[in-house]
PDB file of C-alpha atoms and ligand atoms in Angstrom:
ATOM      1  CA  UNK A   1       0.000   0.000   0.000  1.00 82.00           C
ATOM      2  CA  UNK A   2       1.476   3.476  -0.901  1.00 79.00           C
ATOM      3  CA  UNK A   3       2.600   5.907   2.135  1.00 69.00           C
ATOM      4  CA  UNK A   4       2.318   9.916   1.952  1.00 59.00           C
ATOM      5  CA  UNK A   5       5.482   9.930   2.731  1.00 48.00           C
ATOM      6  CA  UNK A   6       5.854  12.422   5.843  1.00 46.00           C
ATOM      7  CA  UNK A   7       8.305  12.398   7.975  1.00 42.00           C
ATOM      8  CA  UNK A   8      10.362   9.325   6.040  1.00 41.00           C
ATOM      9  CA  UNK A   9      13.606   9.136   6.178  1.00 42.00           C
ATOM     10  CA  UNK A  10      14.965   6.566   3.900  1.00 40.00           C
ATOM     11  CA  UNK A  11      18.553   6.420   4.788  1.00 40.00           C
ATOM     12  CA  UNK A  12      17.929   5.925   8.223  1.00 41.00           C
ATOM     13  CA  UNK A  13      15.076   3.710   7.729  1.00 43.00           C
ATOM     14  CA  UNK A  14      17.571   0.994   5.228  1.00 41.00           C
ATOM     15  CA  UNK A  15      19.961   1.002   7.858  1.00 39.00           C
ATOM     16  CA  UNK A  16      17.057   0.175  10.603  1.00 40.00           C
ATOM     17  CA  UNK A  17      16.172  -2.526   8.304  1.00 42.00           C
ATOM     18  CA  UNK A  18      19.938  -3.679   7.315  1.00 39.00           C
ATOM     19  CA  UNK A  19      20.419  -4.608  11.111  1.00 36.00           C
ATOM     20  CA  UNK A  20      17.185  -5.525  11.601  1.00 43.00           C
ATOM     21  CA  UNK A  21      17.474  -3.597  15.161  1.00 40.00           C
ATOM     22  CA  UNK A  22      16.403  -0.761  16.431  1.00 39.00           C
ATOM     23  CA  UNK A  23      19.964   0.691  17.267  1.00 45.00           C
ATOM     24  CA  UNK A  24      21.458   0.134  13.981  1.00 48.00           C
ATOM     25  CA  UNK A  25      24.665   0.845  12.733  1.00 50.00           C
ATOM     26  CA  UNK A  26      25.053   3.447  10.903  1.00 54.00           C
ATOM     27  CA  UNK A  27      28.262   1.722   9.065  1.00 54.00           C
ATOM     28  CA  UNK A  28      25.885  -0.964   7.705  1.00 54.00           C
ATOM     29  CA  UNK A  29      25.631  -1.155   3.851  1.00 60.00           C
ATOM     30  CA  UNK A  30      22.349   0.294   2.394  1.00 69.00           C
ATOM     31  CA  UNK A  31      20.699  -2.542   0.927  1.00 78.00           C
ATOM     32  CA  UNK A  32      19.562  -2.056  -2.840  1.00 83.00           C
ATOM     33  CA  UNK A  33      16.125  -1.495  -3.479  1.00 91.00           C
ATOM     34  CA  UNK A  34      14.019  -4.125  -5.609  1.00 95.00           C
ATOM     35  CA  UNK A  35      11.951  -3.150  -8.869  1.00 96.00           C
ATOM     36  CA  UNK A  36       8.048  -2.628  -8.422  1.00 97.00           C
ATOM     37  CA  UNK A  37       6.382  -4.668 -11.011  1.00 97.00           C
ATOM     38  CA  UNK A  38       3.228  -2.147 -12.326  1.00 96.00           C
ATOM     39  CA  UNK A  39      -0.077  -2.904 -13.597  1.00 96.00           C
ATOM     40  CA  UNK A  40      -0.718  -4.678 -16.002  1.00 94.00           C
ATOM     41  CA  UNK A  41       2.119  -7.141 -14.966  1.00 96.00           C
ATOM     42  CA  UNK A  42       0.819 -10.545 -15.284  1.00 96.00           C
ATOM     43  CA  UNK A  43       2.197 -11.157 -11.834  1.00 96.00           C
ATOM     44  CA  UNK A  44      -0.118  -9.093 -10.184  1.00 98.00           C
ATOM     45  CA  UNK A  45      -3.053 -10.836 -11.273  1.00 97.00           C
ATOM     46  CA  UNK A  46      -1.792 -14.391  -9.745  1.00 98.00           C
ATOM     47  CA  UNK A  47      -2.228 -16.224  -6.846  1.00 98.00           C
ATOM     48  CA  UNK A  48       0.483 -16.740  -4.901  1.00 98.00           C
ATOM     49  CA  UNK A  49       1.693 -20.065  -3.689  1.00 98.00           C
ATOM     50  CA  UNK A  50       2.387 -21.041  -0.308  1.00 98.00           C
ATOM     51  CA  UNK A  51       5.991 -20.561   1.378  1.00 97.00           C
ATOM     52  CA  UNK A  52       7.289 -23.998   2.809  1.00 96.00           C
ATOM     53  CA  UNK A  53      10.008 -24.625   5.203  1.00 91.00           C
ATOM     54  CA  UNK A  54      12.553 -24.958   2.061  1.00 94.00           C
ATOM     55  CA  UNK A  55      11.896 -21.028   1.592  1.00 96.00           C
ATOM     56  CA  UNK A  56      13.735 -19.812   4.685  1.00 94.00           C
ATOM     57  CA  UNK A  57      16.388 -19.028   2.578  1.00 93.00           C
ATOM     58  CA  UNK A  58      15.255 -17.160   0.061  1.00 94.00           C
ATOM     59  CA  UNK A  59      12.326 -15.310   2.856  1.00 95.00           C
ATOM     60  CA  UNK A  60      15.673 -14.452   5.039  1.00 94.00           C
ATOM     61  CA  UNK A  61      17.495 -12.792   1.673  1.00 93.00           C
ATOM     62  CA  UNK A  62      14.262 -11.532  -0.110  1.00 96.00           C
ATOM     63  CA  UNK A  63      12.221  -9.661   3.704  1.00 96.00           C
ATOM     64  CA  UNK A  64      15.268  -6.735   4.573  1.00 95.00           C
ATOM     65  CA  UNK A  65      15.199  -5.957   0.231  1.00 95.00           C
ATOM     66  CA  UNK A  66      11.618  -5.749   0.554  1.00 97.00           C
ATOM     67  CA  UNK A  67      11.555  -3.662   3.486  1.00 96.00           C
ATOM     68  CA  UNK A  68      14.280  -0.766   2.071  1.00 94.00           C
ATOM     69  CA  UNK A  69      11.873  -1.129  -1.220  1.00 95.00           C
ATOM     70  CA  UNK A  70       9.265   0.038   0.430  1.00 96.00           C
ATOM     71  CA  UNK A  71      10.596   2.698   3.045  1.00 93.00           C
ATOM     72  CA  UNK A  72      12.278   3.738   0.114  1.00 92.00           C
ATOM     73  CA  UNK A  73       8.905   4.134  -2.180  1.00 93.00           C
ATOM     74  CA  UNK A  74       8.026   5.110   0.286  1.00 92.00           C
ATOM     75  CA  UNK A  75       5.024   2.072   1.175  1.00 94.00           C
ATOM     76  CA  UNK A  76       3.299   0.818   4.298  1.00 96.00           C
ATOM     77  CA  UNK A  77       3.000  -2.358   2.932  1.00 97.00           C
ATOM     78  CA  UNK A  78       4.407  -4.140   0.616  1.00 98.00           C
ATOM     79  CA  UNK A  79       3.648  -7.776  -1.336  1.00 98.00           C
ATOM     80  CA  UNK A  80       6.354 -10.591  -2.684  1.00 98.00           C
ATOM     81  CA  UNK A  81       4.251 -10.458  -6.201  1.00 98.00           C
ATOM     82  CA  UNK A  82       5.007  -6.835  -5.971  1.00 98.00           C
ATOM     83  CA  UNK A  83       8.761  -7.285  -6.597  1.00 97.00           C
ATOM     84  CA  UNK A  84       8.283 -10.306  -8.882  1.00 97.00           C
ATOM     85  CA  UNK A  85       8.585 -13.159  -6.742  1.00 97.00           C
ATOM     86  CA  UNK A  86       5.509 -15.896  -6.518  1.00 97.00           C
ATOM     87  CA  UNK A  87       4.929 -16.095  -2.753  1.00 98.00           C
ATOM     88  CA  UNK A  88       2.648 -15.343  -0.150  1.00 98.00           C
ATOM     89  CA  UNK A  89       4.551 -12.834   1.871  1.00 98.00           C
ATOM     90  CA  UNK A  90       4.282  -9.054   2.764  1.00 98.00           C
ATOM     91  CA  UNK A  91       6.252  -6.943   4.667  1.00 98.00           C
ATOM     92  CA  UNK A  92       4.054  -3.499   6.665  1.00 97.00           C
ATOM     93  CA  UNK A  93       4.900  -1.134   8.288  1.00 96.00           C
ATOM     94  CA  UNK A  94       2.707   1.829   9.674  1.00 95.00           C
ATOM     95  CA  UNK A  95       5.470   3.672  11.477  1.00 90.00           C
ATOM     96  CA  UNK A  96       3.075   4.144  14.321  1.00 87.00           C
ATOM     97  CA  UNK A  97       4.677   7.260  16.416  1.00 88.00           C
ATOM     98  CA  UNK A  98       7.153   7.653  13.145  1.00 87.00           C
ATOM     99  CA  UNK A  99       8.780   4.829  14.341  1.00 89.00           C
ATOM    100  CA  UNK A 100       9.627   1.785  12.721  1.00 90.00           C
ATOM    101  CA  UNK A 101       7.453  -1.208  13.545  1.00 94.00           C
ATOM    102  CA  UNK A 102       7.971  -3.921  10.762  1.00 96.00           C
ATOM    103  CA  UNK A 103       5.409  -6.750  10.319  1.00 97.00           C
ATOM    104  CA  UNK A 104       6.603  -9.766   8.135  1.00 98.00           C
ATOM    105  CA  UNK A 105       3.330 -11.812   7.236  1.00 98.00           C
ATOM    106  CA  UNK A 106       3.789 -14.980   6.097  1.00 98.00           C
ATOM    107  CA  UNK A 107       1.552 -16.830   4.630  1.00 98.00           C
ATOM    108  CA  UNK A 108      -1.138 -14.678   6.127  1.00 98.00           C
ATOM    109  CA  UNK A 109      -4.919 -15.202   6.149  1.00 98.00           C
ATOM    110  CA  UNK A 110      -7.986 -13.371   7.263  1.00 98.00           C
ATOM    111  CA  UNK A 111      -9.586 -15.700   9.249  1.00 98.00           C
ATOM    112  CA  UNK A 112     -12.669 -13.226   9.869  1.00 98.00           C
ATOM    113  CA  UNK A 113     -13.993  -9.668   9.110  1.00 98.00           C
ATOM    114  CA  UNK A 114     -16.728  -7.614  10.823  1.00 98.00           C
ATOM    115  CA  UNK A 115     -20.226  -6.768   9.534  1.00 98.00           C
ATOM    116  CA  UNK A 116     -19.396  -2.932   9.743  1.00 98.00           C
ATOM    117  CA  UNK A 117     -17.008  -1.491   6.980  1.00 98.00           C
ATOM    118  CA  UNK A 118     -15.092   1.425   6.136  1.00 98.00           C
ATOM    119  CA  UNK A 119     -13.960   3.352   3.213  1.00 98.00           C
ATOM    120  CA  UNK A 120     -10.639   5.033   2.793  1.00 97.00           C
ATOM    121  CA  UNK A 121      -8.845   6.261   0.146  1.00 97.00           C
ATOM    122  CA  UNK A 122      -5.993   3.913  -0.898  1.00 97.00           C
ATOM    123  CA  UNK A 123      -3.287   3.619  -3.197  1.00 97.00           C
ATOM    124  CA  UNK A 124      -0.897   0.808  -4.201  1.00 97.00           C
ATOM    125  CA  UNK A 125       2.998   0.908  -5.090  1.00 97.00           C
ATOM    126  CA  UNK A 126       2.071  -1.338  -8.413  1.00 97.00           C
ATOM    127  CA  UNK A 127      -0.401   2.184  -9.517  1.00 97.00           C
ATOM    128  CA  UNK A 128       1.818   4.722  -8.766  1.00 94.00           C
ATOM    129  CA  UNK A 129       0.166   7.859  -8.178  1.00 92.00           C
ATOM    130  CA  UNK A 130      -3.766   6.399  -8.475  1.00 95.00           C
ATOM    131  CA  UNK A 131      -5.284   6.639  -5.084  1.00 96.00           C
ATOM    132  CA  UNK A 132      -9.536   6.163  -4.944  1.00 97.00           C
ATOM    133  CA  UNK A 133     -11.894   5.393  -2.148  1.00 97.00           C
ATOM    134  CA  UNK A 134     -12.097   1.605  -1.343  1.00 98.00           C
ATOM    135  CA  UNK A 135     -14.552   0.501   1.182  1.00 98.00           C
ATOM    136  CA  UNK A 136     -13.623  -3.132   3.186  1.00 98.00           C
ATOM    137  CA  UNK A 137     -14.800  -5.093   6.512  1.00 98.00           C
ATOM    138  CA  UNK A 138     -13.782  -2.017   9.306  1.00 98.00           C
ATOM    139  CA  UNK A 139     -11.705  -5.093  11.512  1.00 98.00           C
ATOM    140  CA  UNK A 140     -10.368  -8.440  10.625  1.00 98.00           C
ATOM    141  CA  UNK A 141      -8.799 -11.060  12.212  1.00 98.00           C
ATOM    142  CA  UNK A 142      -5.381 -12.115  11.256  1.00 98.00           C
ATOM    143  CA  UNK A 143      -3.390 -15.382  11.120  1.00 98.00           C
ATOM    144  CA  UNK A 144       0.099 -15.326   9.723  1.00 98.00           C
ATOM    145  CA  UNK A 145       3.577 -17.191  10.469  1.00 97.00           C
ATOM    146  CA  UNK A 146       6.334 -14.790  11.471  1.00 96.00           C
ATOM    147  CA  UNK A 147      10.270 -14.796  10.156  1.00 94.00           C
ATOM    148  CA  UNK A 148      11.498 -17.561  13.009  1.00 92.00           C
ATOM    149  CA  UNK A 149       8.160 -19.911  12.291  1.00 94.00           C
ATOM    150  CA  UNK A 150       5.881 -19.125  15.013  1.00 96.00           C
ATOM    151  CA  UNK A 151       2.522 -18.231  14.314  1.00 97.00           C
ATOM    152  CA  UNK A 152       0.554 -15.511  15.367  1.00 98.00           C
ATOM    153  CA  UNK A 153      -3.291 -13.929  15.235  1.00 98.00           C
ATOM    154  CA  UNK A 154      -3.936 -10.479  15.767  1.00 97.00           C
ATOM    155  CA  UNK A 155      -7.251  -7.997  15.562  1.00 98.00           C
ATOM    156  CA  UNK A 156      -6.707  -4.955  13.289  1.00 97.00           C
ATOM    157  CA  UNK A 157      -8.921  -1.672  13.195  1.00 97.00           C
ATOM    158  CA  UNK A 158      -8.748   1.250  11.132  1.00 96.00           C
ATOM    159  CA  UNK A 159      -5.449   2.290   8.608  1.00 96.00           C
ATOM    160  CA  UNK A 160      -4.004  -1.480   9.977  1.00 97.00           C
ATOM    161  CA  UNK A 161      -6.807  -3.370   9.110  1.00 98.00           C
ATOM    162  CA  UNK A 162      -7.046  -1.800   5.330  1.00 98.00           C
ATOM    163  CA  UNK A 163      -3.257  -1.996   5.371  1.00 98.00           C
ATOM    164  CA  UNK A 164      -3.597  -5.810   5.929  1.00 98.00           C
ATOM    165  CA  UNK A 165      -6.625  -6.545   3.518  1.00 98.00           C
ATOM    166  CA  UNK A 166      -5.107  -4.493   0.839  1.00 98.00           C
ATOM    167  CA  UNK A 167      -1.464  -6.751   0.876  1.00 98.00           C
ATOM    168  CA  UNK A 168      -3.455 -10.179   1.050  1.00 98.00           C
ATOM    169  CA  UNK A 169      -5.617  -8.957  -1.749  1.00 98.00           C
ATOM    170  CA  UNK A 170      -2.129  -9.008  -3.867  1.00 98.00           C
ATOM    171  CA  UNK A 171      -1.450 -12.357  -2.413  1.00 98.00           C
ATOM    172  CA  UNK A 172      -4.755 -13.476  -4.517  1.00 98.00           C
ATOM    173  CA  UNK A 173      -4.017 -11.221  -7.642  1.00 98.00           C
ATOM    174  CA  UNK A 174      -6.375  -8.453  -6.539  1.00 98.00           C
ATOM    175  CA  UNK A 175      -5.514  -4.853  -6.200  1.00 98.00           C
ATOM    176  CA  UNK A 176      -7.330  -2.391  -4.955  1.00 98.00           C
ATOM    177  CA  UNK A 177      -9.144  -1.691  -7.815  1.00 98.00           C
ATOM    178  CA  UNK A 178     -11.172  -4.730  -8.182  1.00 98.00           C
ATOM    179  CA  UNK A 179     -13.039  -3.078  -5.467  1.00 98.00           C
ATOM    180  CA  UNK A 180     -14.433  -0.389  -7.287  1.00 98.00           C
ATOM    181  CA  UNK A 181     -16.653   0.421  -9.806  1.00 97.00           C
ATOM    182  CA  UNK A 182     -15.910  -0.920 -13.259  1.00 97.00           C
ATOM    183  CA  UNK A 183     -16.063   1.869 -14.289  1.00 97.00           C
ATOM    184  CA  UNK A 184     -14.096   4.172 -11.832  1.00 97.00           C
ATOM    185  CA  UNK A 185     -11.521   1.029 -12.235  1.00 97.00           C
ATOM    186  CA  UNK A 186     -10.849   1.404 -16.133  1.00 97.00           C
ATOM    187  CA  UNK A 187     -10.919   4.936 -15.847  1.00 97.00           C
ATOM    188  CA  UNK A 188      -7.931   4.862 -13.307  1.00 97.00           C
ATOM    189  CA  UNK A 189      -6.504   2.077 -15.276  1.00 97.00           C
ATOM    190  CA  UNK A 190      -6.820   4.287 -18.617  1.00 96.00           C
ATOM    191  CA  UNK A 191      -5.589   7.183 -16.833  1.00 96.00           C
ATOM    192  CA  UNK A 192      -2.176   4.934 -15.562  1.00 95.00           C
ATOM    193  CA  UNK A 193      -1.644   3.328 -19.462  1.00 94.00           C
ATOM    194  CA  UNK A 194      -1.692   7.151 -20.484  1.00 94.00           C
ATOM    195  CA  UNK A 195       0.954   8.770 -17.924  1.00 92.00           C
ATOM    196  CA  UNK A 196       2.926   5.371 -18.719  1.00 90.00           C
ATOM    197  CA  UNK A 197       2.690   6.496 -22.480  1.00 91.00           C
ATOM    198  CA  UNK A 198       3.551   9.817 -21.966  1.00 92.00           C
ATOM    199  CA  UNK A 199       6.727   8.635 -19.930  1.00 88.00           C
ATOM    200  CA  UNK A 200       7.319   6.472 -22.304  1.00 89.00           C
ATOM    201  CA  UNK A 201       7.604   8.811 -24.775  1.00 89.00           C
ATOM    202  CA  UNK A 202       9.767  11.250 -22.699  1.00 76.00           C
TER     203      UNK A 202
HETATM  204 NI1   NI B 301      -0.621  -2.477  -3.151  1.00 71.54          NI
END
């Protein structure tokens, strides 16, 4: 999910997320950022598959790149398919208190949503600069497997609970949207093949 961007600081936030600690080095290397695939990437209409155990590897090389892609977008969320790679895994990060607080979901699911909903506006990394009103389930209920194995369920509200929504969506090929209108949807999808064509072109 796309940030506004206040108050980031994307030096300091890579080398928060190069030691993985909150008193980081400051000699650490800034890790490289990854490529954000963009609509219509095939990717991003996919589902996902699974991790399993044999993925630790590749999960323990692929979270810190995804987290300095994101500060660096900057994002509050962002999803494996997102940077090309077929997995169900996000990385968030609200920066409650403009501090870093990152979340590494792992094979996350919602394992319930309230009755009541509520619309914000939204944007996504993967439809840079398109932001429209989305309205989801207000709360959910969370399962996921953290970075050492263990699993965990948590109860989100407000900005978190959209946040969280919004990156398993991408886990199932859906982006944001898919939850509007058809016809508010192709005319931000028009409007993003246009700037991409005028970019294009120089
Ligand atoms: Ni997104």
């Amino acid at each position: 999910m796309q940030g506004d961007g206040a108050g980031v600081d994307p030096v300091g936030r890579h080398r928060y997320i190069a030691g993985m600690a909150a008193d980081a080095d400051p000699a650490l290397p800034i890790l490289p950022t990854l490529p954000i695939l963009v609509v219509p990437e095939p990717l991003l209409k996919a589902r996902a598959r699974r991790v399993q155990p044999g993925d630790g590897a590749l999960i323990r090389d692929l979270v810190p790149r995804m987290f300095a892609t994101m500060y660096q977008a900057p994002g509050i969320g962002l999803a494996a398919p997102q940077v090309g790679v077929d997995l169900r895994l996000a990385v968030v990060d609200l920066m409650p208190g403009e501090k870093p607080a990152p979340l590494v979901l792992i094979n996350p699911e919602i394992l319930a949503v309230s009755e009541e909903t509520a619309t914000r506006e939204e944007g996504c990394l993967s439809l840079p600069g398109q932001y429209a009103d989305v309205t989801r389930p207000a709360r959910v209920k969370l399962r996921y497997v953290d970075p050492e194995g263990a699993g965990h369920e948590i109860e989100a509200e407000g900005l978190f609970a959209a946040c969280l929504q919004h990156e398993v969506d991408h886990l199932d090929g859906v982006l944001f949207v898919d939850h509007l209108s058809p016809l508010k949807r192709n005319m931000i999808l028009r409007r993003l093949a246009k700037e991409r064509r005028l970019k294009e072109a120089g």
